[in-house]
Structures are given as C-alpha cells and as structure tokens.
Amino acid sequence: MTAAAAAAAAGPLLQVENLSKHFGGARALDRAELSVRAGEVHGLLGHNGSGKSTLIKVLAGFHDPDPGARILLRGREVPLPMPAGTARELGISFVHQHLGLIPTLTVLENLLLGDLATDRRWRIRWQAEAAAARELFERFGLALDPRATVADISPVERALLAIVRAFRDMKPDGGLLILDEPTPFLPRRDVQRLFALVRRVVEGGASVIFVSHDIDEVREITDRATVLRDGRVAGSFTTREVGKDRIVEMIVGHPVARQQQRPSFRTDRRAARVQGLRGAAVQDVSFEVAEGEILGLAGLIGSGYDQVPSLMYGAVRPEAGSLALAGGRTLDLTRATPAQAIAAGCVLVPADRQNKAVIGTLSVAENLGMPAYRRVTSPWAVSAARLSANAARLAEAFDVRPRATDLPIASLSGGNQQKAVVAKWLQLQPRLILLDEPTQGVDVGAREQIFAHLREAAGRGAAVVVASSDFEQLESLCDRVLVFAHGRIASELEGGRITKHSIAEHCFGADTDKEIPS
Amino acid sequence: MTDRAGGSARASGGAAHGRLAQELERFGLVIVWLATIAFFGALRPDSFLSWSTFSTIFGSQAVLVVATLGLIIPLTSGDFDLSIASVLTLSSMMIAVMNVNLGIDLWICIVAVLAMALATGLVNGFFTLYFRIHSLIVTLGIGTFLHGITLWISDSMTISGIAGGLVAAVIGTRLFGIPLAFYYALALCAATWYVFARTAAGRRLLFVGRGREVARLSGVPVDGVRRGALVASSLFGAVAGIMYAGTTGAADPSSGMTFLLPAFAAAFLGATCIDPGRFNPWGSMLAVYFLITGITGLSVLGISTFVQDLFYGGALVVAVTLSQIVRGREERL
C-alpha cells in the first residue's frame, strides 16, 4: 500500500486524454478522457454503444485511436498506435466476459496457459507449479484444486480463476487489471465472492477498471467511476459522493420529450399467451400479446429478455411454460419443436444470423425456399422454376439486393441477408412473429424496410414480439415494452411512455425498490 | 441436371466467357476422362480400345457405383458412413453362407440381407444421434464389428457356388453388350438424382448438411433426416453386396472391404463436376468410371497392381482438395 500511496502522489497510474475513434463515418469515441489512480477500483459505466468497449479495446491495442490521443501509464507516454503485445508488457491485464478459459483442461493448465503458449522451456515441473498455484489460491482465499477440470468447477470459480490468472500475469510492482462485464451471469451471492477477490487484488498492489452496466455493483465496489455517453465523458466522480439517480441521469442523458406518431394496429383480440415460462436465465414469465400488437422485450445483459423468443419457439427447451395461441391451440414448450411452432403459425428470426438464420453456402433462393416447399411446389416433384419465381417475387417485395437469387446468400451484405431472412419467414403469413435483435449488423436503410414489413404484418393482424438491446428501435416500433430484470418482468411501458430514455431508466433502475420517475 | 434454382446465371455479370468457364468446370471431368481414354488408346490401341475392355469396366464397377451413391447420401447430410464396405462384404457373405451352406432360397437370403442393413443403419443412427457421437467413430466401430461377423460366419474362407440365378441377373445377362449390373447402377443413380434434386426430402438432406441449426429452426426434423441418411447408405451397401456376390458367384471375407476408399475418392471427385461443390449422383458415377479407366489403362500398360492404391489414394486427396477449392470460392463469391 505504501508503494501505491507513493504512486498516487506522483500522479495517476493511467491517464487517457483526447481519445477519439471513428469507424467509417460513425463516431464511437469523442475526445474521451479517463484517469485511474494507483490502488483504486475505477468503474466504467454506460449503455450499449456508449463507447465503453471501444475504449477498452483501444487500451488492449485492438483498435488504433484517431491521431491526437495520448495515453500515459505511470506518467510515461505509451506509443500510439500500440504495437501488438504492448498491453501485456506494460502490465495491463484483461478479463473479458468470456473469460478465455479452456473448459476441458485443468485449473493448473489454464492458469499456466500464458506461460505455456510463450515459454520455450523443455520441461514443466508440474509438482512445483501445482504447489505455486495452491499458494496463489490460498493467498486469495480460493479453495480450488489445481487438478480439477475447469468444466467441473462452478461459473463463479471460473470467473475467479480468470481474475487470479490475470493478476498472476501482471507485473509484481502493481499493474492494471481490466474487468470487462464479469458479473452478468453470476447470481448475487457469487458477485460478493468476486468482489472480495477484487479487493484482495487491490491490496496486492494492482489497480482495477471495472466495466459494467450495473449501477448498484459499481456503487458497491468502485472508489471512483467514469460514465460514457455517445462516446463522450458524461461525468467522472468519487462513487460514494454521487447518488444513484444522478448516475442514471448521466448514463441515459436528460430525457428529451420526443413524441412521435407511431401507427398502431393493436386490437383487443388476444393472439398469444405465454404462461409460467422458466428456463435458462428466465425465472417465471407470463404475458399476453394482442393481434396487431408489436411488443418489445428489453433488459440488461443476463436479465433473460433475449431468451424469451427462442424459448417461445421451441428453439431452446424451457424447464416449464406453455404458449396458448389464438384458435385454441396450446403448445407445451417443454416439448415443442420448431416444426410444431411453424405449423401453429409462429416463426422466429434469431439473433445469430450466420449460424442460425442463413446457410451461407446455399443460394438466396434455396434459403428463401427452406420453410416453403409445401406452399410453393410439390414435395415429390420440386420445381426449381417455381422456387426461383417465388424467390424472385420475395426479393422484389423485400428489396433484397442484388436481385440475383442464385447467388450464395453469404455474398450479400448483412442488411440484405436480414431482409431475406425476414422475407423467408413472412412469406408464411405467420400469426405470431418472434424476433431477437432483428437489426444487428443491419444498415439504417434496411432497418427501416424491415420495420415497415413488420408494421405491415401487424396491420394484417399478426402479433410481433421483438427482443432488442437497441432502445431507440423499440421506441420507434413498439406498442408496449416489457423490461426484464433478473429473469422476471420488472416493468411495463405503454404508448407515449415508451422512449429510449425511459426504457434505459427502467433497465438500470429496475434493481432497486425505488421507482425512478420517467 | 443441376438442382440449383436459377440455373446458370451465377457467373458474375453473366459474361460469355464466365459461362464457358462454368460449363468447363461442370464437364471438366468428362473431358479429362475422354483424354485419359485417348491417351491409353493411343499407347495400346489393340488391348485398351476394345469393346470387351469397356463392357467389363462398365459391368464390374457397378458395385462401386452403388456403394458410392450410398455414401453421398450421409455425406450430403453431414455424416460419414465408414461401415458401408463392411455392410457390403457381410451382405455378400450372408448370401453365400445362407444360399450355399444352408441351402436357403435366394429371395429369402436377399430379404435377410436387407433386414441386416436396415438394422445396421438404425444402430449407426442410434449411437450417432442419441449419444451425439461423431458418425465417423460410430460407423468405424460398427463397420469393424460387422467385419468380425463376416469372418466368423465364413470361417475366414471364400465360399463359392451361389445359385446361378443371381449371377445371371447381375452379370450373365447382357443388354447392348453390357452386363445388367451396369443398368441397375444407372437406375439407382437416376433415382438418387431425382430424390436429391426434385424432392423436398433431398433438399432437407442438403439443408441439414450445410446448416444443421438453421435447418432445425426452419422446422426440418434434423435427427430424422440424419437417421434416414444412415439407413439409406446401409441399404445401398447391401444392394452393392448382393450385386458383388452376383458378379463372382462367390463371396470372400476381405475383398469387399477394399471398396471403401475408392467410394470416398469417387464421391469427392464427383463433387467437383456436374454440380460443382455438391455431392451429386451423376458426378459420382462419372468419377467411378474415370478412376477405373485410369487404373485399367495403367494395368494394360503392364504396371502391377500396386498402382490401384497409388491411384485411388492420390485421387482421394486431389479430389478433396479440388472440392475444397470449389467450395471455398463459392463462399468468397
């Protein structure tokens, strides 16, 4: 601690100045600044697209900043752009959400991964390494068996192992540990264990940057914090001096009353009812959606909102839950298959386009025809001409460019692929349309076209359920938004109360008992 | 013959030379085959360019064609069937043992063989799908197990004297100078092509092979399709085995096993032509006859039998490389 105190007197450990970053025409960071003192835990807050992850990636040397930026570590200027491996040499260590552990290897092997990858030693002295590992774990109060397989230890132990490993890889004279959203998948009790470890790491002489969505966690563990919004610093403060409401305000900005006319096709007829849905991160969720209604699902990472569409479709089997559709049909979701869902008039546009929605090596026509053989042609005498004509008609209606439907779909841009995916499902004229992040990696033009088609489907009486982390998109699309927290529906917004700010406020504020006025 | 919706407009811009290059690729193997025939024909016109050489080739390699057709079914749906040659060998041995040693009627033998193949396909499917073990491992194990049964029931001996009816139906009777076996293979090839190109089931096979998760979310019963493909390949293996017993009127416990590698070589080589980038029946059949022409030519030149292994082994690696290039380019396009 004396070393840390001395360093604090000498100035901040990390000083980032005038950091801007453009991706094409889009600005991710705009003259951002960050100052981390030696021996402190510094929070970095902001919602999706605020520039948090870009800033972290610049520190990792993954992105080169725009000219004019300065990064000083222990008062010494870091060369920019950073050559590969600089971060490690400077004593900056990262633990990402995905931890970077190999589940089939042992705890010890994972701990030594960095050494084994770079060392040229002939012989590994496993006995000595195991003893050193035990000593290290003991120092941090971890009861981990170095010989255990990582797949067999609990999720929180995996996170702790990753943090200890990052600490071990740092320089002994006090490095910088960056924890990038380490908590969303951990239960509350385990978060406490993780925080205890973070405190020990700081006692060991390191400084920590704690990146998070969760205001409560940031207030609990950090000494100071910086909030980013739209690539700029919205505030930097000593954590215990600032109240939660003020932090929420910094994250979402001042609410702007922006009332725009949204066409609504919502009717009083119920299209579907989900009951007692439980599974994955979803705890116990029931809701209804009306014919012609566009219903949004929102929440923080790990709150479970994004799993609801897959669970409703039978793509992922829940532990419990049923889906009652108009016309009296009820699906037991613990047993339902996508084929049954489709037969019942329900379709899903998944978030992971490359792996779940399109087969890149097959043509646009083949992808479009996939669920529609029975409609378009006879299953016993498939007519390529009819499939082709159907694909051409859909490409025209949904403006899939280029119009050459015999091209492999992977050769299309992300926006056009997504238009094709939406076309593939909407041609079935479904009664219930489920979408998960429908505009991920989709340009603005294609986004508007997709929205127009969803509204058109709603106008015909279909119910639309869309899970999205893009609150602006929910604002412009939805009749109603359900905000999730810890696997449950925490609040419900309707009509004029749906603004991107109010959604964000409810996402961030949902953890506390206190209601934040919108 | 292409089953691609939209036909041939995939060359960018549809430029004339682009289309020509495409057609050259589709029929490249035909050209190479004709060149091979011309090459050996020029060197040994008397012995190579004779009708008897060709009718022998067409007749005797029908077994390999059927085995290859069987193999491309699970290959299309993303699974390997390494047990197909063992099913083939066991099928021919079951015919010999039941018909010659036990005196059972040929038709009953054939029904028993098909039942055995059905069971093998279901067992392969069960372990692959229920326990999620890679089909490569399952079929390797099951194949070795079946070969053990072949050795056991035959006492590791060759059994000859199978009822003449089978021999007559397979190789003894000729149409336009070519044994009937060839026409059986041709008919199966046409049937397989129809299923691949013109039925929803064939399309599902392709969807499952190319994007299992996408297919599942599109309502395709993925496990059912994969099980069906493994059963189909076993049944094709059995048909090939019955024909194999008919070509010689006898069965030996080991020679059938050597069909495995040529079948793979032909399947991958076939995927570089006719419908490039996809396993396809006509391409497979063409590839079988191209490979055997090369081998026959080399042996007519007097090169010893080791050339078979050189040729098939080399062809497999070259074919896989070529199909990788075709597919890689398709993805980049």
JSON list of N, CA and C in Angstrom, two decimals, chain A residues 145-176:
[
{"chain": "A", "resi": 145, "resn": "ASP", "atom": "N", "xyz": [-8.92, -26.75, -6.50]},
{"chain": "A", "resi": 145, "resn": "ASP", "atom": "CA", "xyz": [-7.97, -27.84, -6.71]},
{"chain": "A", "resi": 145, "resn": "ASP", "atom": "C", "xyz": [-7.32, -27.65, -8.08]},
{"chain": "A", "resi": 146, "resn": "PRO", "atom": "N", "xyz": [-5.98, -27.47, -8.12]},
{"chain": "A", "resi": 146, "resn": "PRO", "atom": "CA", "xyz": [-5.33, -27.24, -9.41]},
{"chain": "A", "resi": 146, "resn": "PRO", "atom": "C", "xyz": [-5.55, -28.38, -10.40]},
{"chain": "A", "resi": 147, "resn": "ARG", "atom": "N", "xyz": [-5.87, -29.58, -9.91]},
{"chain": "A", "resi": 147, "resn": "ARG", "atom": "CA", "xyz": [-6.03, -30.71, -10.82]},
{"chain": "A", "resi": 147, "resn": "ARG", "atom": "C", "xyz": [-7.46, -30.85, -11.35]},
{"chain": "A", "resi": 148, "resn": "ALA", "atom": "N", "xyz": [-8.39, -30.06, -10.80]},
{"chain": "A", "resi": 148, "resn": "ALA", "atom": "CA", "xyz": [-9.78, -30.15, -11.25]},
{"chain": "A", "resi": 148, "resn": "ALA", "atom": "C", "xyz": [-9.90, -29.67, -12.69]},
{"chain": "A", "resi": 149, "resn": "THR", "atom": "N", "xyz": [-10.86, -30.24, -13.42]},
{"chain": "A", "resi": 149, "resn": "THR", "atom": "CA", "xyz": [-11.11, -29.79, -14.78]},
{"chain": "A", "resi": 149, "resn": "THR", "atom": "C", "xyz": [-12.00, -28.54, -14.72]},
{"chain": "A", "resi": 150, "resn": "VAL", "atom": "N", "xyz": [-11.67, -27.55, -15.54]},
{"chain": "A", "resi": 150, "resn": "VAL", "atom": "CA", "xyz": [-12.38, -26.28, -15.47]},
{"chain": "A", "resi": 150, "resn": "VAL", "atom": "C", "xyz": [-13.88, -26.44, -15.74]},
{"chain": "A", "resi": 151, "resn": "ALA", "atom": "N", "xyz": [-14.23, -27.40, -16.61]},
{"chain": "A", "resi": 151, "resn": "ALA", "atom": "CA", "xyz": [-15.66, -27.62, -16.90]},
{"chain": "A", "resi": 151, "resn": "ALA", "atom": "C", "xyz": [-16.42, -28.05, -15.65]},
{"chain": "A", "resi": 152, "resn": "ASP", "atom": "N", "xyz": [-15.72, -28.64, -14.69]},
{"chain": "A", "resi": 152, "resn": "ASP", "atom": "CA", "xyz": [-16.40, -29.16, -13.50]},
{"chain": "A", "resi": 152, "resn": "ASP", "atom": "C", "xyz": [-16.53, -28.13, -12.37]},
{"chain": "A", "resi": 153, "resn": "ILE", "atom": "N", "xyz": [-15.81, -27.02, -12.45]},
{"chain": "A", "resi": 153, "resn": "ILE", "atom": "CA", "xyz": [-15.93, -26.05, -11.37]},
{"chain": "A", "resi": 153, "resn": "ILE", "atom": "C", "xyz": [-17.08, -25.09, -11.67]},
{"chain": "A", "resi": 154, "resn": "SER", "atom": "N", "xyz": [-17.56, -24.38, -10.65]},
{"chain": "A", "resi": 154, "resn": "SER", "atom": "CA", "xyz": [-18.76, -23.55, -10.83]},
{"chain": "A", "resi": 154, "resn": "SER", "atom": "C", "xyz": [-18.43, -22.30, -11.65]},
{"chain": "A", "resi": 155, "resn": "PRO", "atom": "N", "xyz": [-19.46, -21.67, -12.23]},
{"chain": "A", "resi": 155, "resn": "PRO", "atom": "CA", "xyz": [-19.23, -20.47, -13.03]},
{"chain": "A", "resi": 155, "resn": "PRO", "atom": "C", "xyz": [-18.47, -19.39, -12.28]},
{"chain": "A", "resi": 156, "resn": "VAL", "atom": "N", "xyz": [-18.80, -19.20, -11.00]},
{"chain": "A", "resi": 156, "resn": "VAL", "atom": "CA", "xyz": [-18.11, -18.13, -10.28]},
{"chain": "A", "resi": 156, "resn": "VAL", "atom": "C", "xyz": [-16.65, -18.50, -10.06]},
{"chain": "A", "resi": 157, "resn": "GLU", "atom": "N", "xyz": [-16.37, -19.77, -9.81]},
{"chain": "A", "resi": 157, "resn": "GLU", "atom": "CA", "xyz": [-14.98, -20.18, -9.62]},
{"chain": "A", "resi": 157, "resn": "GLU", "atom": "C", "xyz": [-14.18, -19.97, -10.91]},
{"chain": "A", "resi": 158, "resn": "ARG", "atom": "N", "xyz": [-14.86, -20.19, -12.04]},
{"chain": "A", "resi": 158, "resn": "ARG", "atom": "CA", "xyz": [-14.19, -19.93, -13.32]},
{"chain": "A", "resi": 158, "resn": "ARG", "atom": "C", "xyz": [-13.83, -18.44, -13.43]},
{"chain": "A", "resi": 159, "resn": "ALA", "atom": "N", "xyz": [-14.78, -17.59, -13.07]},
{"chain": "A", "resi": 159, "resn": "ALA", "atom": "CA", "xyz": [-14.50, -16.15, -13.14]},
{"chain": "A", "resi": 159, "resn": "ALA", "atom": "C", "xyz": [-13.35, -15.79, -12.20]},
{"chain": "A", "resi": 160, "resn": "LEU", "atom": "N", "xyz": [-13.37, -16.37, -10.99]},
{"chain": "A", "resi": 160, "resn": "LEU", "atom": "CA", "xyz": [-12.31, -16.08, -10.02]},
{"chain": "A", "resi": 160, "resn": "LEU", "atom": "C", "xyz": [-10.96, -16.56, -10.54]},
{"chain": "A", "resi": 161, "resn": "LEU", "atom": "N", "xyz": [-10.97, -17.76, -11.14]},
{"chain": "A", "resi": 161, "resn": "LEU", "atom": "CA", "xyz": [-9.72, -18.29, -11.70]},
{"chain": "A", "resi": 161, "resn": "LEU", "atom": "C", "xyz": [-9.18, -17.35, -12.78]},
{"chain": "A", "resi": 162, "resn": "ALA", "atom": "N", "xyz": [-10.07, -16.86, -13.63]},
{"chain": "A", "resi": 162, "resn": "ALA", "atom": "CA", "xyz": [-9.62, -15.96, -14.70]},
{"chain": "A", "resi": 162, "resn": "ALA", "atom": "C", "xyz": [-9.01, -14.69, -14.12]},
{"chain": "A", "resi": 163, "resn": "ILE", "atom": "N", "xyz": [-9.61, -14.20, -13.02]},
{"chain": "A", "resi": 163, "resn": "ILE", "atom": "CA", "xyz": [-9.09, -12.98, -12.41]},
{"chain": "A", "resi": 163, "resn": "ILE", "atom": "C", "xyz": [-7.73, -13.24, -11.77]},
{"chain": "A", "resi": 164, "resn": "VAL", "atom": "N", "xyz": [-7.62, -14.34, -11.06]},
{"chain": "A", "resi": 164, "resn": "VAL", "atom": "CA", "xyz": [-6.34, -14.68, -10.43]},
{"chain": "A", "resi": 164, "resn": "VAL", "atom": "C", "xyz": [-5.26, -14.86, -11.49]},
{"chain": "A", "resi": 165, "resn": "ARG", "atom": "N", "xyz": [-5.64, -15.52, -12.60]},
{"chain": "A", "resi": 165, "resn": "ARG", "atom": "CA", "xyz": [-4.68, -15.71, -13.67]},
{"chain": "A", "resi": 165, "resn": "ARG", "atom": "C", "xyz": [-4.21, -14.36, -14.23]},
{"chain": "A", "resi": 166, "resn": "ALA", "atom": "N", "xyz": [-5.17, -13.45, -14.42]},
{"chain": "A", "resi": 166, "resn": "ALA", "atom": "CA", "xyz": [-4.81, -12.13, -14.96]},
{"chain": "A", "resi": 166, "resn": "ALA", "atom": "C", "xyz": [-3.88, -11.42, -13.99]},
{"chain": "A", "resi": 167, "resn": "PHE", "atom": "N", "xyz": [-4.16, -11.55, -12.69]},
{"chain": "A", "resi": 167, "resn": "PHE", "atom": "CA", "xyz": [-3.31, -10.93, -11.68]},
{"chain": "A", "resi": 167, "resn": "PHE", "atom": "C", "xyz": [-1.90, -11.51, -11.72]},
{"chain": "A", "resi": 168, "resn": "ARG", "atom": "N", "xyz": [-1.84, -12.84, -11.86]},
{"chain": "A", "resi": 168, "resn": "ARG", "atom": "CA", "xyz": [-0.56, -13.54, -11.89]},
{"chain": "A", "resi": 168, "resn": "ARG", "atom": "C", "xyz": [0.28, -13.10, -13.09]},
{"chain": "A", "resi": 169, "resn": "ASP", "atom": "N", "xyz": [-0.41, -12.81, -14.21]},
{"chain": "A", "resi": 169, "resn": "ASP", "atom": "CA", "xyz": [0.30, -12.42, -15.42]},
{"chain": "A", "resi": 169, "resn": "ASP", "atom": "C", "xyz": [0.80, -10.97, -15.38]},
{"chain": "A", "resi": 170, "resn": "MET", "atom": "N", "xyz": [0.34, -10.20, -14.36]},
{"chain": "A", "resi": 170, "resn": "MET", "atom": "CA", "xyz": [0.75, -8.80, -14.31]},
{"chain": "A", "resi": 170, "resn": "MET", "atom": "C", "xyz": [2.12, -8.66, -13.65]},
{"chain": "A", "resi": 171, "resn": "LYS", "atom": "N", "xyz": [2.69, -7.47, -13.80]},
{"chain": "A", "resi": 171, "resn": "LYS", "atom": "CA", "xyz": [3.96, -7.21, -13.14]},
{"chain": "A", "resi": 171, "resn": "LYS", "atom": "C", "xyz": [3.77, -7.14, -11.63]},
{"chain": "A", "resi": 172, "resn": "PRO", "atom": "N", "xyz": [4.74, -7.52, -10.89]},
{"chain": "A", "resi": 172, "resn": "PRO", "atom": "CA", "xyz": [4.59, -7.51, -9.43]},
{"chain": "A", "resi": 172, "resn": "PRO", "atom": "C", "xyz": [4.49, -6.10, -8.86]},
{"chain": "A", "resi": 173, "resn": "ASP", "atom": "N", "xyz": [5.00, -5.08, -9.54]},
{"chain": "A", "resi": 173, "resn": "ASP", "atom": "CA", "xyz": [5.01, -3.74, -8.95]},
{"chain": "A", "resi": 173, "resn": "ASP", "atom": "C", "xyz": [3.71, -2.97, -9.18]},
{"chain": "A", "resi": 174, "resn": "GLY", "atom": "N", "xyz": [2.60, -3.71, -9.34]},
{"chain": "A", "resi": 174, "resn": "GLY", "atom": "CA", "xyz": [1.32, -3.03, -9.42]},
{"chain": "A", "resi": 174, "resn": "GLY", "atom": "C", "xyz": [0.90, -2.73, -10.85]},
{"chain": "A", "resi": 175, "resn": "GLY", "atom": "N", "xyz": [0.13, -3.60, -11.42]},
{"chain": "A", "resi": 175, "resn": "GLY", "atom": "CA", "xyz": [-0.34, -3.40, -12.79]},
{"chain": "A", "resi": 175, "resn": "GLY", "atom": "C", "xyz": [-1.77, -2.91, -12.80]},
{"chain": "A", "resi": 176, "resn": "LEU", "atom": "N", "xyz": [-2.37, -3.00, -13.99]},
{"chain": "A", "resi": 176, "resn": "LEU", "atom": "CA", "xyz": [-3.75, -2.56, -14.15]},
{"chain": "A", "resi": 176, "resn": "LEU", "atom": "C", "xyz": [-4.58, -3.74, -14.64]}
]
